[in-house]
PDB file of C-alpha atoms in Angstrom:
ATOM      1  CA  MET V   1     142.143 109.035  83.063  1.00 49.00           C
ATOM      2  CA  ALA V   2     145.473 110.523  83.948  1.00 55.00           C
ATOM      3  CA  ASN V   3     147.494 107.306  83.618  1.00 66.00           C
ATOM      4  CA  TYR V   4     145.941 105.851  80.479  1.00 71.00           C
ATOM      5  CA  GLU V   5     145.964 107.336  77.020  1.00 80.00           C
ATOM      6  CA  LEU V   6     143.205 106.354  74.624  1.00 82.00           C
ATOM      7  CA  GLN V   7     144.062 104.816  71.260  1.00 83.00           C
ATOM      8  CA  SER V   8     143.050 106.767  68.160  1.00 84.00           C
ATOM      9  CA  ASP V   9     140.105 104.411  67.476  1.00 85.00           C
ATOM     10  CA  GLU V  10     139.034 104.057  71.147  1.00 88.00           C
ATOM     11  CA  VAL V  11     136.087 105.938  72.685  1.00 91.00           C
ATOM     12  CA  ILE V  12     134.821 106.269  76.253  1.00 91.00           C
ATOM     13  CA  LEU V  13     131.423 104.590  76.716  1.00 92.00           C
ATOM     14  CA  TYR V  14     130.935 104.788  80.496  1.00 94.00           C
ATOM     15  CA  GLU V  15     132.592 106.370  83.532  1.00 94.00           C
ATOM     16  CA  GLY V  16     131.609 105.925  87.163  1.00 93.00           C
ATOM     17  CA  MET V  17     132.662 105.193  90.714  1.00 93.00           C
ATOM     18  CA  ILE V  18     132.531 101.591  91.972  1.00 94.00           C
ATOM     19  CA  THR V  19     133.912  99.301  94.649  1.00 93.00           C
ATOM     20  CA  SER V  20     135.289  95.790  94.331  1.00 91.00           C
ATOM     21  CA  LYS V  21     136.455  93.078  96.712  1.00 86.00           C
ATOM     22  CA  ALA V  22     139.544  92.586  94.572  1.00 86.00           C
ATOM     23  CA  TYR V  23     140.669  96.182  95.181  1.00 85.00           C
ATOM     24  CA  LYS V  24     140.334  98.242  98.366  1.00 84.00           C
ATOM     25  CA  GLY V  25     138.486 101.555  98.450  1.00 84.00           C
ATOM     26  CA  ASN V  26     136.528 103.499  95.854  1.00 89.00           C
ATOM     27  CA  LEU V  27     137.573 103.030  92.250  1.00 92.00           C
ATOM     28  CA  GLN V  28     137.114 105.045  89.079  1.00 92.00           C
ATOM     29  CA  LEU V  29     135.820 102.730  86.345  1.00 93.00           C
ATOM     30  CA  THR V  30     136.154 103.709  82.697  1.00 93.00           C
ATOM     31  CA  LEU V  31     134.664 101.537  79.960  1.00 94.00           C
ATOM     32  CA  THR V  32     136.060 102.206  76.512  1.00 93.00           C
ATOM     33  CA  SER V  33     135.286 100.519  73.229  1.00 91.00           C
ATOM     34  CA  GLN V  34     138.249  98.164  73.849  1.00 92.00           C
ATOM     35  CA  LYS V  35     138.999  97.996  77.591  1.00 93.00           C
ATOM     36  CA  ILE V  36     137.842  98.345  81.185  1.00 93.00           C
ATOM     37  CA  ILE V  37     140.168 100.653  83.116  1.00 93.00           C
ATOM     38  CA  LEU V  38     140.228 100.664  86.930  1.00 92.00           C
ATOM     39  CA  GLU V  39     141.927 103.544  88.752  1.00 91.00           C
ATOM     40  CA  LYS V  40     142.141 104.613  92.399  1.00 89.00           C
ATOM     41  CA  GLU V  41     142.458 108.153  93.712  1.00 81.00           C
ATOM     42  CA  LYS V  42     145.481 108.682  95.953  1.00 79.00           C
ATOM     43  CA  GLY V  43     146.582 111.574  98.061  1.00 73.00           C
ATOM     44  CA  VAL V  44     144.802 113.719 100.624  1.00 73.00           C
ATOM     45  CA  PHE V  45     145.446 117.203  99.259  1.00 74.00           C
ATOM     46  CA  LYS V  46     146.800 116.598  95.776  1.00 73.00           C
ATOM     47  CA  LYS V  47     144.527 114.031  94.142  1.00 74.00           C
ATOM     48  CA  GLU V  48     146.255 111.704  91.713  1.00 79.00           C
ATOM     49  CA  ARG V  49     144.953 108.556  90.073  1.00 82.00           C
ATOM     50  CA  GLU V  50     146.844 105.297  90.283  1.00 85.00           C
ATOM     51  CA  LEU V  51     146.213 102.806  87.484  1.00 88.00           C
ATOM     52  CA  LEU V  52     145.204  99.488  89.079  1.00 89.00           C
ATOM     53  CA  ASP V  53     144.077  97.279  86.204  1.00 91.00           C
ATOM     54  CA  ILE V  54     143.258  97.228  82.510  1.00 91.00           C
ATOM     55  CA  ILE V  55     140.951  94.454  81.291  1.00 92.00           C
ATOM     56  CA  SER V  56     140.722  93.882  77.558  1.00 93.00           C
ATOM     57  CA  LEU V  57     137.160  93.325  76.334  1.00 92.00           C
ATOM     58  CA  GLU V  58     138.525  90.635  74.004  1.00 92.00           C
ATOM     59  CA  SER V  59     139.388  88.531  77.062  1.00 93.00           C
ATOM     60  CA  ILE V  60     135.740  88.250  78.214  1.00 92.00           C
ATOM     61  CA  LYS V  61     134.491  84.664  78.007  1.00 93.00           C
ATOM     62  CA  PHE V  62     131.523  83.537  75.897  1.00 90.00           C
ATOM     63  CA  TYR V  63     129.302  80.509  76.473  1.00 91.00           C
ATOM     64  CA  ASN V  64     126.567  79.553  73.980  1.00 86.00           C
ATOM     65  CA  GLU V  65     127.147  82.848  72.156  1.00 81.00           C
ATOM     66  CA  ALA V  66     126.430  84.835  75.363  1.00 85.00           C
ATOM     67  CA  ALA V  67     129.016  87.106  76.984  1.00 88.00           C
ATOM     68  CA  GLN V  68     129.672  85.999  80.557  1.00 92.00           C
ATOM     69  CA  ILE V  69     128.634  89.272  82.174  1.00 93.00           C
ATOM     70  CA  LYS V  70     125.981  88.814  84.863  1.00 94.00           C
ATOM     71  CA  GLN V  71     124.205  91.493  86.866  1.00 94.00           C
ATOM     72  CA  LYS V  72     122.669  90.712  90.259  1.00 95.00           C
ATOM     73  CA  GLY V  73     121.306  93.845  91.889  1.00 94.00           C
ATOM     74  CA  THR V  74     124.159  96.334  92.203  1.00 95.00           C
ATOM     75  CA  ASP V  75     126.829  93.674  91.488  1.00 95.00           C
ATOM     76  CA  VAL V  76     128.163  92.921  88.002  1.00 95.00           C
ATOM     77  CA  GLU V  77     130.280  89.771  87.592  1.00 95.00           C
ATOM     78  CA  ILE V  78     132.590  89.610  84.582  1.00 94.00           C
ATOM     79  CA  GLN V  79     134.342  86.365  83.616  1.00 94.00           C
ATOM     80  CA  THR V  80     137.556  86.818  81.670  1.00 93.00           C
ATOM     81  CA  VAL V  81     140.200  84.409  80.461  1.00 93.00           C
ATOM     82  CA  ASP V  82     142.530  85.549  83.265  1.00 92.00           C
ATOM     83  CA  LYS V  83     140.143  86.032  86.215  1.00 92.00           C
ATOM     84  CA  ASN V  84     136.618  86.672  87.424  1.00 93.00           C
ATOM     85  CA  ILE V  85     135.924  90.136  88.804  1.00 93.00           C
ATOM     86  CA  THR V  86     132.870  91.517  90.606  1.00 94.00           C
ATOM     87  CA  LEU V  87     132.161  95.238  90.382  1.00 94.00           C
ATOM     88  CA  VAL V  88     129.771  96.840  92.879  1.00 95.00           C
ATOM     89  CA  PHE V  89     127.882  99.928  91.680  1.00 95.00           C
ATOM     90  CA  SER V  90     126.113 102.589  93.752  1.00 94.00           C
ATOM     91  CA  SER V  91     122.678 101.648  92.360  1.00 94.00           C
ATOM     92  CA  MET V  92     120.931  99.020  90.256  1.00 95.00           C
ATOM     93  CA  LEU V  93     120.336 101.661  87.574  1.00 95.00           C
ATOM     94  CA  GLU V  94     124.076 102.362  87.255  1.00 95.00           C
ATOM     95  CA  ALA V  95     124.832  98.623  87.188  1.00 95.00           C
ATOM     96  CA  ARG V  96     122.226  98.090  84.454  1.00 95.00           C
ATOM     97  CA  LYS V  97     123.562 101.041  82.441  1.00 95.00           C
ATOM     98  CA  PHE V  98     127.119  99.647  82.599  1.00 94.00           C
ATOM     99  CA  THR V  99     125.985  96.076  81.837  1.00 94.00           C
ATOM    100  CA  GLY V 100     124.023  97.229  78.797  1.00 92.00           C
ATOM    101  CA  LYS V 101     126.971  99.203  77.420  1.00 93.00           C
ATOM    102  CA  ILE V 102     129.542  96.443  77.945  1.00 93.00           C
ATOM    103  CA  VAL V 103     127.340  93.658  76.501  1.00 91.00           C
ATOM    104  CA  ASP V 104     126.531  95.826  73.458  1.00 89.00           C
ATOM    105  CA  THR V 105     130.242  96.499  72.963  1.00 90.00           C
ATOM    106  CA  VAL V 106     131.449  92.914  73.460  1.00 89.00           C
ATOM    107  CA  THR V 107     128.772  91.358  71.236  1.00 84.00           C
ATOM    108  CA  GLY V 108     128.767  94.134  68.648  1.00 80.00           C
ATOM    109  CA  THR V 109     124.950  94.287  68.743  1.00 73.00           C
ATOM    110  CA  THR V 110     122.228  96.066  70.669  1.00 68.00           C
ATOM    111  CA  LEU V 111     119.677  94.528  73.036  1.00 66.00           C
ATOM    112  CA  ALA V 112     116.942  94.960  70.419  1.00 69.00           C
ATOM    113  CA  LYS V 113     118.982  93.126  67.762  1.00 72.00           C
ATOM    114  CA  ARG V 114     119.865  90.257  70.161  1.00 65.00           C
ATOM    115  CA  SER V 115     116.189  89.904  71.178  1.00 68.00           C
ATOM    116  CA  SER V 116     115.085  89.911  67.537  1.00 73.00           C
ATOM    117  CA  ASP V 117     117.637  87.213  66.687  1.00 72.00           C
ATOM    118  CA  LYS V 118     116.377  85.054  69.594  1.00 75.00           C
ATOM    119  CA  ILE V 119     112.771  85.316  68.407  1.00 79.00           C
ATOM    120  CA  LYS V 120     113.779  84.471  64.833  1.00 77.00           C
ATOM    121  CA  GLY V 121     115.662  81.438  66.155  1.00 77.00           C
ATOM    122  CA  VAL V 122     112.588  80.231  68.052  1.00 77.00           C
ATOM    123  CA  PHE V 123     110.377  80.621  64.963  1.00 76.00           C
ATOM    124  CA  ASN V 124     112.907  78.718  62.841  1.00 78.00           C
ATOM    125  CA  MET V 125     113.117  75.905  65.405  1.00 80.00           C
ATOM    126  CA  VAL V 126     109.301  75.578  65.581  1.00 78.00           C
ATOM    127  CA  ASP V 127     109.058  75.621  61.766  1.00 79.00           C
ATOM    128  CA  GLU V 128     111.693  72.883  61.431  1.00 80.00           C
ATOM    129  CA  THR V 129     110.280  70.750  64.244  1.00 82.00           C
ATOM    130  CA  LEU V 130     106.593  70.876  63.321  1.00 77.00           C
ATOM    131  CA  GLY V 131     106.908  71.502  59.592  1.00 78.00           C
ATOM    132  CA  LEU V 132     104.717  74.607  59.860  1.00 75.00           C
ATOM    133  CA  ASP V 133     105.022  78.071  58.400  1.00 78.00           C
ATOM    134  CA  THR V 134     104.743  79.988  61.688  1.00 75.00           C
ATOM    135  CA  ARG V 135     105.206  83.432  60.158  1.00 73.00           C
ATOM    136  CA  GLY V 136     102.577  82.670  57.474  1.00 75.00           C
ATOM    137  CA  THR V 137     100.139  81.394  60.089  1.00 71.00           C
ATOM    138  CA  ILE V 138     100.536  84.527  62.223  1.00 73.00           C
ATOM    139  CA  LYS V 139     100.148  86.689  59.121  1.00 72.00           C
ATOM    140  CA  GLY V 140      96.971  84.768  58.211  1.00 70.00           C
ATOM    141  CA  VAL V 141      95.520  85.261  61.689  1.00 68.00           C
ATOM    142  CA  LEU V 142      96.200  88.972  61.511  1.00 71.00           C
ATOM    143  CA  GLU V 143      94.710  89.303  58.015  1.00 74.00           C
ATOM    144  CA  ASN V 144      91.779  86.834  58.224  1.00 70.00           C
ATOM    145  CA  GLY V 145      91.109  86.550  61.939  1.00 69.00           C
ATOM    146  CA  VAL V 146      91.140  83.308  63.921  1.00 63.00           C
ATOM    147  CA  LYS V 147      87.916  81.987  62.355  1.00 61.00           C
ATOM    148  CA  GLY V 148      89.142  82.548  58.774  1.00 60.00           C
ATOM    149  CA  THR V 149      92.500  80.937  59.505  1.00 56.00           C
ATOM    150  CA  ILE V 150      90.883  77.834  61.012  1.00 60.00           C
ATOM    151  CA  LEU V 151      88.492  77.475  58.058  1.00 59.00           C
ATOM    152  CA  ASN V 152      91.261  78.049  55.479  1.00 61.00           C
ATOM    153  CA  GLY V 153      93.706  75.821  57.363  1.00 59.00           C
ATOM    154  CA  ILE V 154      97.070  76.419  58.918  1.00 55.00           C
ATOM    155  CA  GLY V 155      99.798  76.869  56.350  1.00 51.00           C
ATOM    156  CA  LYS V 156     102.196  73.968  55.925  1.00 51.00           C
ATOM    157  CA  LYS V 157     105.838  74.677  55.301  1.00 52.00           C
ATOM    158  CA  LYS V 158     106.648  74.526  51.600  1.00 51.00           C
TER     159      LYS V 158
END
């Protein structure tokens, strides 16, 4: 990162080599806690990096509380307020690693927390729709078994 100086509260989360249709040749990608930095190596003997683009993570679009960052194989598409950019990684593993880091950073949560929130939302929706106490019913099945729960009845929402 010869051409970009990190802010005092900014940390590097991911570094790797990529390609992109928007920019020719191999690119050095650096994901920080605030930005995506794209640089290109220039020169045959004396290697220098030319700063091509800086994308603020705040400019990434959201739809239905989901960051618009999509991975398809080795490609990762990022939708920002200014433009859409597709980054091509060397492997699906690298693309997944980058996607996980950027989504965690943009949303401020981890995959486990987002999954937990989704499940809680589904339980709440079922409880509201059917008027049941889903968590209580599952707890009853685990404590009393299926037979005991059926005999004692499914808990109604109070």
